XYZ file of C-alpha atoms in Angstrom:
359
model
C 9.758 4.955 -6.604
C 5.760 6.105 -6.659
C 3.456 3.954 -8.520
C 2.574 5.266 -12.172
C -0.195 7.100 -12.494
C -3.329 4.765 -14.162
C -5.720 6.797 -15.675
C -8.687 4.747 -16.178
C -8.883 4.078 -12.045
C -10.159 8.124 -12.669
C -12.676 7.070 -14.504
C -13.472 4.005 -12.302
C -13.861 6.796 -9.199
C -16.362 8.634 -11.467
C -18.390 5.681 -11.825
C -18.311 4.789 -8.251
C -20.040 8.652 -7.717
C -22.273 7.501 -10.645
C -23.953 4.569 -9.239
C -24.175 5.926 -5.481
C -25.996 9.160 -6.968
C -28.402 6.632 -9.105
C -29.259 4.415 -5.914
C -30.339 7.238 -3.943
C -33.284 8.052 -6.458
C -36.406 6.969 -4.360
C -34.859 8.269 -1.393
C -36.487 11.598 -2.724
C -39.173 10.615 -5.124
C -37.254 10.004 -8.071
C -38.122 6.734 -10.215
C -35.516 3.898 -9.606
C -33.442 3.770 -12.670
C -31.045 0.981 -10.621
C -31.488 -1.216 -8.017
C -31.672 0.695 -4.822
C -28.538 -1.410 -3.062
C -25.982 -0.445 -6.055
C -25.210 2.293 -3.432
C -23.582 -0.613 -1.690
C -21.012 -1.664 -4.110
C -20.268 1.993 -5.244
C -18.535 2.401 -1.569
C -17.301 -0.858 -1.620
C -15.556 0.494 -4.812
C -14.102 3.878 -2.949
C -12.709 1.545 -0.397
C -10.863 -0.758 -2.684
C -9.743 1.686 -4.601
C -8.330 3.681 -1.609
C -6.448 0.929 -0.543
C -5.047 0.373 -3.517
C -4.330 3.763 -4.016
C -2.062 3.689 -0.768
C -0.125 0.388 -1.372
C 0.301 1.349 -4.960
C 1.471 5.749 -4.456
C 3.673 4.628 -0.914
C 4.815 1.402 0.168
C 7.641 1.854 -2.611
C 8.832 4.813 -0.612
C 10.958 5.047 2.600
C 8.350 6.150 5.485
C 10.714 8.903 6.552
C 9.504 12.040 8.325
C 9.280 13.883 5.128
C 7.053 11.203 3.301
C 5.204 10.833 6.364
C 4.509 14.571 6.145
C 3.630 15.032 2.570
C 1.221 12.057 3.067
C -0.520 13.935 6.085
C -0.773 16.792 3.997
C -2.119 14.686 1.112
C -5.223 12.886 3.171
C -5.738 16.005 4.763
C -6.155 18.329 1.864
C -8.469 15.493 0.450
C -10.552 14.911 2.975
C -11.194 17.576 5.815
C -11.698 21.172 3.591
C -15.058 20.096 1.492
C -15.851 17.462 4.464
C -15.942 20.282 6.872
C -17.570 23.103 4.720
C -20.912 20.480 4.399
C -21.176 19.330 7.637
C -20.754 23.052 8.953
C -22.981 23.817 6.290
C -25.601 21.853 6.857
C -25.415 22.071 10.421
C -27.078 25.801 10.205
C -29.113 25.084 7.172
C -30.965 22.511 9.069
C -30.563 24.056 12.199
C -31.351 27.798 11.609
C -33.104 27.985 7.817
C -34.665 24.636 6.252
C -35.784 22.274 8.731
C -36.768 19.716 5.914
C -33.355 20.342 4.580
C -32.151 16.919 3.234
C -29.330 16.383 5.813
C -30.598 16.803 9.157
C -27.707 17.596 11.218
C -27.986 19.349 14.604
C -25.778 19.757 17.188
C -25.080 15.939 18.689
C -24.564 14.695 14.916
C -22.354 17.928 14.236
C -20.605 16.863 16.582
C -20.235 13.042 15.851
C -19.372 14.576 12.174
C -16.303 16.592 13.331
C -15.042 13.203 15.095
C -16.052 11.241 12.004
C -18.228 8.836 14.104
C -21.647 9.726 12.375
C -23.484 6.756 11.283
C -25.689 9.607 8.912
C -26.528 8.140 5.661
C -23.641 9.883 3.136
C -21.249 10.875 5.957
C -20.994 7.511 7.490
C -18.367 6.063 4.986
C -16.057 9.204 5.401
C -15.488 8.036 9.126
C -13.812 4.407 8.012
C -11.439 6.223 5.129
C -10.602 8.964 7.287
C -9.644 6.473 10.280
C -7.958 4.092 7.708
C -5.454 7.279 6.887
C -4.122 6.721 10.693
C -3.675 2.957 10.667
C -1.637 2.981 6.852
C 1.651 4.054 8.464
C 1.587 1.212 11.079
C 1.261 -1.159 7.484
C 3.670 1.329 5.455
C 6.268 1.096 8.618
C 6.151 -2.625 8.706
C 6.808 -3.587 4.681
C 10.061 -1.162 5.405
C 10.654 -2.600 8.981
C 14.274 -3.956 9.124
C 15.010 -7.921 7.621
C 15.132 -9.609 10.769
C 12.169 -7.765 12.302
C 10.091 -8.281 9.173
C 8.498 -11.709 9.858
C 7.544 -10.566 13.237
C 6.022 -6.914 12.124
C 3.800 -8.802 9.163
C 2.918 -11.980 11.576
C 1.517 -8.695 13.955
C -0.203 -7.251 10.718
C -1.822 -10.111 9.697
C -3.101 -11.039 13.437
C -4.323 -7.797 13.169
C -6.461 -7.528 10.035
C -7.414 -11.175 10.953
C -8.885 -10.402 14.204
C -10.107 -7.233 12.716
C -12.346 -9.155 10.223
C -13.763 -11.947 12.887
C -15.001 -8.655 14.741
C -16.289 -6.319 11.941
C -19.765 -7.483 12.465
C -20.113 -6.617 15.725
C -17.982 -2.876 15.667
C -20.103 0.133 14.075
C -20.524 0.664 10.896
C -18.321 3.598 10.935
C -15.795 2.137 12.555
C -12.339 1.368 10.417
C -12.395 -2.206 12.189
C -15.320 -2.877 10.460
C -14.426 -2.127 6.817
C -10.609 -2.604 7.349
C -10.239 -5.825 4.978
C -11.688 -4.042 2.367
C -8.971 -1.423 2.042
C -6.238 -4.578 2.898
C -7.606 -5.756 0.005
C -7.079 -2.780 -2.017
C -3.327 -3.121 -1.026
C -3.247 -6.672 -1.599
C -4.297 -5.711 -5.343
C -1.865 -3.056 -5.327
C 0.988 -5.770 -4.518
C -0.329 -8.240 -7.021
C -0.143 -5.664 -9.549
C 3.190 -5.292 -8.930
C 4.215 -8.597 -8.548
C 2.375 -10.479 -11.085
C 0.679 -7.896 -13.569
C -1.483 -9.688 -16.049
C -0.958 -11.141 -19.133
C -2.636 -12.389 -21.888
C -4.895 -14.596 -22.057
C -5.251 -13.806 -18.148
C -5.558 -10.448 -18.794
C -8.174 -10.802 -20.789
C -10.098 -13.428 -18.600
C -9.614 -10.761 -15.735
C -11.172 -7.885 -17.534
C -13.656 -9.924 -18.779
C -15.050 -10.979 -15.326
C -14.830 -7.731 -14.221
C -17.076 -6.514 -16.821
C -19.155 -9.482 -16.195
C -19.330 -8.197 -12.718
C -20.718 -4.763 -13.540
C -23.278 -5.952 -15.908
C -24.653 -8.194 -13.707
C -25.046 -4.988 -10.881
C -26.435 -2.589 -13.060
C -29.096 -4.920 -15.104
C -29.551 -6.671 -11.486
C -30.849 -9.741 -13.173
C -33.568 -12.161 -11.181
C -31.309 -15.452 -11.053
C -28.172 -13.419 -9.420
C -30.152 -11.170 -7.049
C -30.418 -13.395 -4.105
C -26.406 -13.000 -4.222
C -25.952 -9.449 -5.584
C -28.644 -8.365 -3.475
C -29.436 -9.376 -0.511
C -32.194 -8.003 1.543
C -31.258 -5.862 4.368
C -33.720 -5.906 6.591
C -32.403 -7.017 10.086
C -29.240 -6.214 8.760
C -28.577 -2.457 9.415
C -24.995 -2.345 8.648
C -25.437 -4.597 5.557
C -23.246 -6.858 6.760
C -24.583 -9.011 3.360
C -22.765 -6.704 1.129
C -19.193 -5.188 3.447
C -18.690 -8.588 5.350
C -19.268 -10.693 2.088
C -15.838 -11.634 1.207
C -16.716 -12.601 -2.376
C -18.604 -9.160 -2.998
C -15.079 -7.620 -1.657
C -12.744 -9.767 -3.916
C -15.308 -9.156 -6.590
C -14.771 -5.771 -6.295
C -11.221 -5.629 -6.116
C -10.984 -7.545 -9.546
C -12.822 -4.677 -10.719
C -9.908 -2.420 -9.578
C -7.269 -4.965 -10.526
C -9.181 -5.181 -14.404
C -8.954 -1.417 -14.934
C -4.826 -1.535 -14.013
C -4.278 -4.018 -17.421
C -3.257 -1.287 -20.312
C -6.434 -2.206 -23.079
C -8.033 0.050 -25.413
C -10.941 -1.032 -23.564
C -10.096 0.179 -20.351
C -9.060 3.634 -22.112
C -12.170 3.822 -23.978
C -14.749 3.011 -21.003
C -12.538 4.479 -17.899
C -10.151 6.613 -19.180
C -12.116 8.960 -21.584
C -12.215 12.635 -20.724
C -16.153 12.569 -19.670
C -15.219 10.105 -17.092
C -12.011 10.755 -15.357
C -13.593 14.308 -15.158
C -16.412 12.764 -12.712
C -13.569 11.262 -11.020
C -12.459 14.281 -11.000
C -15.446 15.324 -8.735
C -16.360 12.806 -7.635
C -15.717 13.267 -3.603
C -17.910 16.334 -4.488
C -20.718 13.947 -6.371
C -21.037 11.976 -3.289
C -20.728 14.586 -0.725
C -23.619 17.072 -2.347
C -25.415 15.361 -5.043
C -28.395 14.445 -2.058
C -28.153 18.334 -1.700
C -28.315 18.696 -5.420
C -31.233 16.433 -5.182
C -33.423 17.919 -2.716
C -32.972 21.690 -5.095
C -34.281 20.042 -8.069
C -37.427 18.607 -6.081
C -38.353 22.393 -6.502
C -38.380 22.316 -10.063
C -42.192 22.007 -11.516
C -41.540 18.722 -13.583
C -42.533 15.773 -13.888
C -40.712 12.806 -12.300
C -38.755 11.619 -14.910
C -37.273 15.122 -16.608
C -36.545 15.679 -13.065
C -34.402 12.794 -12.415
C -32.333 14.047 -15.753
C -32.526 17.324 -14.032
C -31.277 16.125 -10.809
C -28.249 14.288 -11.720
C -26.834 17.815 -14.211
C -27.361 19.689 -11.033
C -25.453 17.784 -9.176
C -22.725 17.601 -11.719
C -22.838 20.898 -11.951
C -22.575 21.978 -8.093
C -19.529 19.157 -7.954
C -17.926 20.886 -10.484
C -18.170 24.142 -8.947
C -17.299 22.233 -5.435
C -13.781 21.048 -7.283
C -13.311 24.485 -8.747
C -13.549 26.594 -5.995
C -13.772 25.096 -2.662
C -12.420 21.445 -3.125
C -9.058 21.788 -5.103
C -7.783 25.205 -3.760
C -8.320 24.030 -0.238
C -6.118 21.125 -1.234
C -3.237 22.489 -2.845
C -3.262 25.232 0.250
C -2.641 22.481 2.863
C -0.655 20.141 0.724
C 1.623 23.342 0.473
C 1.526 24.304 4.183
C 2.940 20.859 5.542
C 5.241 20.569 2.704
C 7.036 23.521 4.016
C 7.058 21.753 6.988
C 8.554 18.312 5.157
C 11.072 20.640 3.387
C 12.882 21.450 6.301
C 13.636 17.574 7.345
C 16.316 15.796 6.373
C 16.505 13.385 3.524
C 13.304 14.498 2.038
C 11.392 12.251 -0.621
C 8.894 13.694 -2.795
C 5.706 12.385 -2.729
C 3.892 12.350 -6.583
C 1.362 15.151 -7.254
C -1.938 13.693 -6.451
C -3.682 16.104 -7.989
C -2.956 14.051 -10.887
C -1.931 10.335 -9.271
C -5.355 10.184 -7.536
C -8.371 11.959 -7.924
C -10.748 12.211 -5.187
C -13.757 10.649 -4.207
């Protein structure tokens, strides 16, 4: 069986997008409305929720060829089409029409962009999920892996992950080895949800820290900043924020809080406004610098212009879903499901167009 589909993780997406646009304010003149590393936990966010995404839509299913397929076509179709279209983009914007255009890619970081290896501010977190998509099966293979052969395959895993984290400071940033326990602990959340789903008064406790949480990033107060934020200078893969276990687990009781069925969690996450910027939200974080750099045409003061900014880039994200985004999706996703169809013992994969919106 799939995982049920949790609406207010939509609206958790759009708020990821939401605080990664805000952060990037004075990186083209805008005032700061947040503090400047909320960037940081916003992709923290995507990865957690990724991983949980994955252990919660798959390891309940039978890794078969089929399933195997339909996922391909799934991480494909939400990935490459709109990933592809900017960097190709933006390659001959930069290259051939707007040398001050906002992402400066020319041919070597085109080309470290088409082998997701570009440590480019924006790009560089697509290069860990997309690598992440190729090491899930090994971890979807080995909860499925035979009884007696079990112990051995998640001794391996663990080894694995283990060794992965001891190294993570010293792989690149874009590197899946060095972001790899974040999405393991997206599944482990996943697998707790499962197997121990809050209840009250735990429930409550949970949500409640998670909103703590939240609070505490956005208002950035002065007593919590020398843990919330941490200066990264000498420290060019902020290895303060994605190597900080406690700003991971943090993060994943976030994603675990917005699981618990509350009117709360409906009314914050799961209201239309917000699961729509999930919605678009891998347009929002793809093209909202884009977005950005347009509006620093408009004749306007700084502060109407930040308003400005952010409706633009809502606007060109929803556009990017519309039109580019979603139909490029659902033409892939079709393409290798014709291809799963024809294999034996097929088992349908739910519709992510609804399970999971993309980031």
């Amino acid at each position: 069986m799939s995982g049920r589909h949790i609406p207010a993780l939509d609206g958790l997406r759009g708020f990821a997008a939401l605080i990664v646009m805000l952060s990037h304010f004075p990186d083209v003149g805008l005032p700061p409305w947040v503090n400047h590393r909320l960037g940081d936990y916003g992709v923290m966010l995507f990865f957690v929720l990724s991983g949980f995404l994955m252990g919660h839509l798959y390891l309940g299913q039978k890794p078969d060829v089929a399933a195997l397929l339909r996922y391909g076509a799934a991480r494909a179709g939400r990935i490459l089409p709109l990933y592809l279209a900017v960097s190709l983009l933006s390659f001959f914007l930069f290259s051939y029409a707007d040398p001050a255009f906002i992402y400066r890619i020319d041919g070597q970081q085109l080309l470290r962009l088409l082998s997701f290896t570009s440590a480019q501010p924006i790009f560089w977190s697509i290069g860990p999920e997309f690598q992440f998509y190729f090491l899930f099966p090994l971890i979807w293979m080995a909860f499925h892996s035979s009884r007696p052969n079990r112990p051995v395959a998640f001794l391996a895993l663990a080894t694995a992950i283990c060794l992965s984290y001891a190294i993570s400071s010293w792989t690149p940033g874009f590197s899946v080895f060095a972001k790899l326990h974040i999405f393991i602990a997206g599944i482990g959340t996943a697998l707790l949800m499962k197997a121990a789903p809050p209840r009250p008064p735990l429930a409550m406790l949970v949500l409640g820290g998670a909103l703590a949480f939240l609070a505490a990033i956005l208002l950035s107060p002065a007593w919590a900043e020398p843990f919330l934020f941490p200066s990264t200078r000498g420290d060019p893969k902020h290895i303060g924020y994605y190597g900080d276990l406690a700003k991971v687990l943090l993060c994943a009781c976030v994603i675990h809080s917005a699981t618990i069925d509350h009117r709360l969690n409906d009314w914050l996450w799961g209201n239309g406004a917000m699961r729509r910027l999930g919605a678009w939200s891998f347009s929002l974080y793809l093209l909202h610098m884009p977005a950005f750099y347009l509006a620093g045409y408009l004749p306007m003061p700084p502060a109407p212009r930040a308003v400005a900014s952010l409706l633009l880039a809502v606007g060109i994200a929803a556009l990017s879903h519309r039109f580019v985004e979603g139909p490029a999706n659902h033409c892939l996703r079709r393409l290798l499901a014709r291809l799963s169809d024809r294999q034996p013992k097929v088992i349908l994969l739910p519709d992510l167009s609804r399970a999971e919106v993309r980031r």
